[in-house]
Coordinates of C-alpha atoms in Angstrom, one line a residue:
X1 CA 0.0 0.0 0.0
X2 CA 1.8 3.1 -1.3
X3 CA -0.4 5.4 0.9
X4 CA 1.6 4.6 4.0
X5 CA 5.2 4.6 2.7
X6 CA 7.6 7.4 3.4
X7 CA 8.7 7.5 -0.2
X8 CA 5.2 8.4 -1.2
X9 CA 5.1 11.1 1.5
X10 CA 7.9 12.9 -0.3
X11 CA 6.0 13.4 -3.5
X12 CA 4.9 17.1 -3.5
X13 CA 3.0 17.5 -6.7
X14 CA -0.6 17.9 -5.5
X15 CA -0.3 19.6 -2.1
X16 CA -0.8 23.3 -1.4
X17 CA 2.2 24.9 0.3
X18 CA 2.4 27.5 2.9
X19 CA 5.7 28.6 4.6
X20 CA 7.5 25.5 3.5
X21 CA 4.9 23.1 4.9
X22 CA 3.0 20.9 2.5
X23 CA -0.7 20.5 3.5
X24 CA -2.0 16.9 3.6
X25 CA -5.2 15.0 4.2
X26 CA -4.8 12.9 7.4
X27 CA -6.3 9.5 7.5
X28 CA -7.2 8.4 11.1
X29 CA -7.1 5.5 10.3
X30 CA -7.7 2.6 8.0
X31 CA -5.1 0.7 10.1
X32 CA -7.1 0.8 13.3
X33 CA -10.2 2.5 15.0
X34 CA -8.8 5.7 16.5
X35 CA -12.2 7.2 17.4
X36 CA -13.3 4.0 19.3
X37 CA -10.1 3.2 21.1
X38 CA -7.6 6.0 20.8
X39 CA -9.5 9.2 21.0
X40 CA -7.6 10.4 24.0
X41 CA -4.3 9.8 22.2
X42 CA -5.5 11.6 19.1
X43 CA -6.7 14.7 21.0
X44 CA -3.3 14.9 22.9
X45 CA -1.5 14.7 19.6
X46 CA -3.8 17.4 18.1
X47 CA -2.9 19.6 21.1
X48 CA 0.8 18.9 20.5
X49 CA 0.5 19.7 16.8
X50 CA 2.1 16.5 15.5
X51 CA 2.3 12.7 15.9
X52 CA 4.9 10.1 15.1
X53 CA 4.1 7.2 12.8
X54 CA 5.9 3.9 12.7
X55 CA 6.2 3.0 9.0
X56 CA 4.6 -0.5 8.6
X57 CA 6.5 -1.1 5.4
X58 CA 10.0 -0.7 6.7
X59 CA 12.3 2.3 7.0
X60 CA 12.4 4.9 9.7
X61 CA 9.5 6.5 11.6
X62 CA 8.2 9.8 10.5
X63 CA 6.2 12.7 11.9
X64 CA 3.0 14.1 10.6
X65 CA 2.1 17.7 11.5
X66 CA -1.4 18.2 12.9
X67 CA -1.7 21.9 12.8
X68 CA -4.2 24.1 10.8
X69 CA -1.3 25.2 8.5
X70 CA -0.4 21.5 7.7
X71 CA -3.8 19.7 7.5
X72 CA -6.3 20.0 4.7
X73 CA -8.7 17.7 6.4
X74 CA -9.2 14.6 8.5
X75 CA -10.8 11.3 7.5
X76 CA -11.9 9.2 10.4
X77 CA -12.5 5.5 10.0
X78 CA -14.6 3.9 12.8
X79 CA -17.2 1.5 14.0
X80 CA -17.9 3.6 17.1
X81 CA -17.6 7.4 17.0
X82 CA -19.0 7.9 20.5
X83 CA -15.6 8.6 22.3
X84 CA -14.7 11.3 19.8
X85 CA -18.1 12.9 19.3
X86 CA -17.6 15.5 22.0
X87 CA -14.3 16.6 20.5
X88 CA -15.5 17.2 17.0
X89 CA -16.0 20.9 17.3
X90 CA -12.4 21.3 18.5
X91 CA -11.2 19.1 15.7
X92 CA -13.1 21.1 13.1
X93 CA -11.3 24.3 14.3
X94 CA -8.1 22.6 13.1
X95 CA -9.4 21.2 9.8
X96 CA -12.6 19.9 8.2
X97 CA -13.4 16.2 8.6
X98 CA -15.7 13.5 7.6
X99 CA -16.2 9.9 8.9
X100 CA -16.1 6.6 7.2
X101 CA -18.4 4.7 9.5
X102 CA -18.8 0.9 9.2
X103 CA -22.2 -0.5 10.2
X104 CA -23.0 -4.1 9.2
X105 CA -25.1 -5.8 11.9
X106 CA -23.3 -9.1 11.4
X107 CA -23.5 -12.0 13.9
X108 CA -21.3 -11.8 17.0
X109 CA -19.4 -14.8 15.8
X110 CA -17.9 -12.5 13.1
X111 CA -17.6 -9.2 15.0
X112 CA -17.6 -9.8 18.7
X113 CA -17.2 -6.4 20.2
X114 CA -18.8 -3.8 17.9
X115 CA -21.6 -1.5 19.0
X116 CA -25.2 -2.5 18.2
X117 CA -27.1 -1.3 15.2
X118 CA -29.4 1.1 17.1
X119 CA -26.4 2.9 18.7
X120 CA -24.7 3.1 15.3
X121 CA -27.8 4.6 13.7
X122 CA -28.0 7.1 16.6
X123 CA -24.4 8.2 16.0
X124 CA -25.0 8.7 12.3
X125 CA -28.0 10.9 13.1
X126 CA -26.0 12.9 15.6
X127 CA -23.3 13.5 13.0
X128 CA -25.9 14.6 10.5
X129 CA -27.7 16.9 12.9
X130 CA -24.5 18.6 14.0
X131 CA -22.5 18.7 10.8
X132 CA -24.8 17.9 7.9
X133 CA -25.4 14.8 5.7
X134 CA -22.0 15.0 4.1
X135 CA -20.2 14.5 7.4
X136 CA -20.5 10.7 7.4
X137 CA -20.3 7.9 4.8
X138 CA -21.8 4.5 5.6
X139 CA -19.7 1.5 5.0
X140 CA -21.3 -1.9 4.5
X141 CA -18.0 -3.5 4.1
X142 CA -16.6 -6.0 3.7
X143 CA -19.4 -8.3 2.6
X144 CA -18.7 -11.7 4.2
X145 CA -20.3 -14.9 3.1
X146 CA -20.2 -16.8 6.5
X147 CA -22.3 -17.7 9.5
X148 CA -25.6 -17.9 7.6
X149 CA -24.9 -14.7 5.7
X150 CA -25.8 -15.6 2.2
X151 CA -27.1 -13.2 -0.5
X152 CA -30.6 -13.2 0.8
X153 CA -29.5 -12.5 4.4
X154 CA -27.3 -9.6 3.2
X155 CA -30.1 -8.1 1.2
X156 CA -32.5 -8.3 4.1
X157 CA -30.0 -6.9 6.6
X158 CA -28.8 -4.2 4.3
X159 CA -32.3 -3.1 3.5
X160 CA -33.2 -2.6 7.1
X161 CA -30.0 -0.5 7.7
X162 CA -30.6 1.5 4.5
X163 CA -34.1 2.3 5.6
X164 CA -32.9 3.4 9.1
X165 CA -30.2 5.6 7.5
X166 CA -32.3 7.2 4.8
X167 CA -32.1 10.9 4.9
X168 CA -29.1 10.7 7.2
X169 CA -26.3 10.0 4.7
X170 CA -25.8 10.3 1.0
X171 CA -23.4 7.4 0.2
X172 CA -22.8 3.8 1.1
X173 CA -19.4 2.1 0.3
X174 CA -19.6 -1.6 -0.5
X175 CA -16.8 -4.2 -0.9
X176 CA -16.6 -8.0 -0.9
X177 CA -14.1 -9.5 1.5
X178 CA -10.7 -10.3 0.1
X179 CA -9.6 -13.6 1.6
X180 CA -6.0 -12.7 2.5
X181 CA -3.9 -15.4 4.1
X182 CA -4.4 -13.9 7.6
X183 CA -8.1 -13.4 6.9
X184 CA -8.5 -17.1 6.0
X185 CA -6.6 -18.1 9.2
X186 CA -8.8 -15.9 11.4
X187 CA -12.0 -17.0 9.8
X188 CA -11.1 -20.7 9.9
X189 CA -10.3 -20.3 13.7
X190 CA -13.7 -18.6 14.3
X191 CA -15.5 -21.1 12.2
X192 CA -14.2 -24.0 14.3
X193 CA -15.0 -22.2 17.5
X194 CA -18.6 -21.1 16.6
X195 CA -19.6 -23.9 14.2
X196 CA -20.1 -22.0 10.9
X197 CA -18.7 -22.2 7.4
X198 CA -17.5 -19.4 5.2
X199 CA -16.8 -19.3 1.5
X200 CA -15.5 -17.0 -1.3
X201 CA -18.3 -16.7 -3.9
X202 CA -17.9 -16.7 -7.6
X203 CA -17.6 -13.4 -9.5
X204 CA -21.1 -13.7 -10.8
X205 CA -22.5 -14.2 -7.3
X206 CA -20.6 -11.2 -6.0
X207 CA -21.8 -9.0 -8.9
X208 CA -25.4 -10.2 -8.5
X209 CA -25.5 -9.3 -4.8
X210 CA -23.8 -5.9 -5.4
X211 CA -26.4 -5.0 -8.0
X212 CA -29.2 -5.8 -5.6
X213 CA -27.7 -3.8 -2.8
X214 CA -27.1 -0.8 -5.1
X215 CA -30.8 -0.9 -6.1
X216 CA -31.9 -1.1 -2.5
X217 CA -29.7 1.9 -1.6
X218 CA -31.0 3.9 -4.6
X219 CA -34.6 3.3 -3.4
X220 CA -33.6 5.1 -0.1
X221 CA -31.8 8.0 -1.9
X222 CA -28.3 6.7 -1.1
X223 CA -25.6 6.4 -3.7
X224 CA -23.8 3.1 -3.7
X225 CA -20.1 3.0 -4.5
X226 CA -17.6 0.1 -4.6
X227 CA -14.2 0.2 -2.9
X228 CA -11.1 -0.9 -4.9
X229 CA -12.7 -3.8 -6.7
X230 CA -13.2 -2.6 -10.4
X231 CA -13.7 -6.2 -11.6
X232 CA -17.0 -6.2 -9.6
X233 CA -18.5 -3.0 -10.9
X234 CA -22.0 -3.3 -12.1
X235 CA -24.6 -0.8 -13.3
X236 CA -25.8 1.3 -10.4
X237 CA -22.4 1.3 -8.6
X238 CA -19.9 4.1 -8.7
X239 CA -16.2 3.9 -7.7
X240 CA -15.6 4.9 -4.1
X241 CA -13.1 7.5 -3.1
X242 CA -12.9 6.8 0.6
X243 CA -10.3 9.6 1.1
X244 CA -12.4 12.1 -0.8
X245 CA -11.0 15.5 -1.5
X246 CA -14.3 16.6 -3.1
X247 CA -16.3 15.7 -0.1
X248 CA -13.8 17.6 2.2
X249 CA -14.1 20.6 -0.2
X250 CA -17.8 20.6 0.1
X251 CA -17.6 20.4 3.9
X252 CA -14.9 23.0 4.2
X253 CA -16.6 25.3 1.6
X254 CA -13.2 25.8 -0.1
X255 CA -11.2 23.9 -2.7
X256 CA -9.0 21.1 -1.4
X257 CA -6.7 19.8 -4.1
X258 CA -5.1 16.4 -3.7
X259 CA -4.2 14.1 -6.5
X260 CA -5.4 10.5 -6.7
X261 CA -3.0 8.1 -5.1
X262 CA -4.6 4.8 -4.3
X263 CA -3.5 2.4 -1.6
X264 CA -3.9 -0.6 -4.0
X265 CA -4.9 -1.4 -7.6
X266 CA -8.4 0.1 -8.2
X267 CA -8.3 2.5 -5.3
X268 CA -9.4 6.0 -6.2
X269 CA -8.5 7.7 -2.9
X270 CA -6.8 11.1 -2.7
X271 CA -3.3 11.2 -1.4
X272 CA -3.2 11.1 2.4
X273 CA -1.1 10.3 5.4
X274 CA -2.3 7.6 7.7
X275 CA -1.2 8.0 11.3
X276 CA -1.9 4.7 13.1
X277 CA -0.7 1.1 13.2
X278 CA -1.9 -2.4 12.2
X279 CA -2.7 -5.0 14.8
X280 CA -4.1 -2.4 17.3
X281 CA -7.9 -2.6 16.9
X282 CA -9.6 -5.0 19.5
X283 CA -13.1 -4.9 17.9
X284 CA -12.6 -8.6 17.2
X285 CA -13.9 -8.6 13.5
X286 CA -12.5 -11.9 12.3
X287 CA -12.6 -10.8 8.6
X288 CA -10.5 -7.7 9.2
X289 CA -7.5 -7.1 6.9
X290 CA -5.8 -4.9 9.6
X291 CA -5.5 -7.6 12.2
X292 CA -3.2 -10.6 11.8
X293 CA -3.4 -12.0 15.3
X294 CA -6.2 -11.2 17.8
X295 CA -4.1 -12.0 20.9
X296 CA -1.2 -9.8 19.8
X297 CA -3.7 -7.0 18.9
X298 CA -5.3 -7.1 22.4
X299 CA -1.8 -7.1 23.9
X300 CA -0.9 -4.0 21.8
X301 CA -4.1 -2.2 22.8
X302 CA -3.3 -2.9 26.5
X303 CA 0.2 -1.6 26.1
X304 CA -0.8 1.6 24.4
X305 CA 0.3 4.8 26.1
X306 CA -2.1 7.7 25.4
X307 CA 0.7 10.1 26.3
X308 CA 3.1 8.7 23.7
X309 CA 3.7 10.6 20.5
X310 CA 3.2 7.4 18.4
X311 CA 0.2 5.2 18.7
X312 CA 2.6 2.2 18.8
X313 CA 6.0 3.6 19.6
X314 CA 9.3 2.4 18.2
X315 CA 12.8 3.8 18.4
X316 CA 13.5 4.3 14.7
X317 CA 14.8 7.6 13.2
X318 CA 12.2 10.2 12.6
X319 CA 11.6 12.3 9.5
X320 CA 8.9 15.0 9.4
X321 CA 6.7 14.3 6.4
X322 CA 5.5 17.7 5.4
X323 CA 8.7 19.7 6.1
X324 CA 10.9 17.1 4.3
X325 CA 8.5 17.2 1.4
X326 CA 8.4 21.0 1.5
X327 CA 12.2 21.1 1.3
X328 CA 12.1 18.8 -1.7
X329 CA 9.5 21.0 -3.4
X330 CA 11.6 24.1 -2.7
X331 CA 14.7 22.5 -4.1
X332 CA 12.9 21.5 -7.3
X333 CA 11.3 24.9 -7.9

């Protein structure tokens, strides 16, 4: 995933620049659930004006500035916004934000520790009431075929959620689970424990379900988009831009320019800097791409120090992303 590598951070082409600092969109975070579990840490880092990030792809750590001069906007990824809700006005004074909010209503055998559907819907409505219908994007993702979740069950559950969220949000992001090696291992372990089976459907079955879900969403006035799976696109589905500069521009009421720089083939996200770490989200979703080992993840969560400058500290050398990139831009100009 190029989006997290320091080498990608040094590419200056699409950022606005002020006083040698390149402005960036900050992703918080597709590697873990910062609002649910690390809200205190995030607000401390916001007050300090920076955080340190351990590069998950090798190389030294780097700093990301979190000041109004350095941040074009924040994208929060979460399954529970409640711990951060009271801080959102303060966050908005630094930069505009929106929320990628996952709500699926799956059985507990698949997601053991997430909030209930009613609480999730209530949080969506609070975000809409305080910040408008562009402030949150609903994610029904990933779509998992397991624990009695076949196409009919997905259609029924999705329809109930879409009806509850109608008028509250304007977009739902869909994707079908990619069975990475670690995902297969975690699903197999859960299947043995809870007595269910899971499977990876055919291309045609995936496309058929996605078409049905897109139609259900449209009936409720919600645009359905597909995340990073162009081979599954069907009529009625757009391409998701989860880190969406256009949405941030609408919320900020000013242009935010960021070139497309996807994290994997088919990703249409704008260039961003993610500030968290993998294997740190204890929600217990057995299909999650960001967790390789549940026990290690829980241990990491318990070891977390909210006063540290890095969500999961290391002792590697530190480079400051925006200032290094600013120096490169100045040298090339």
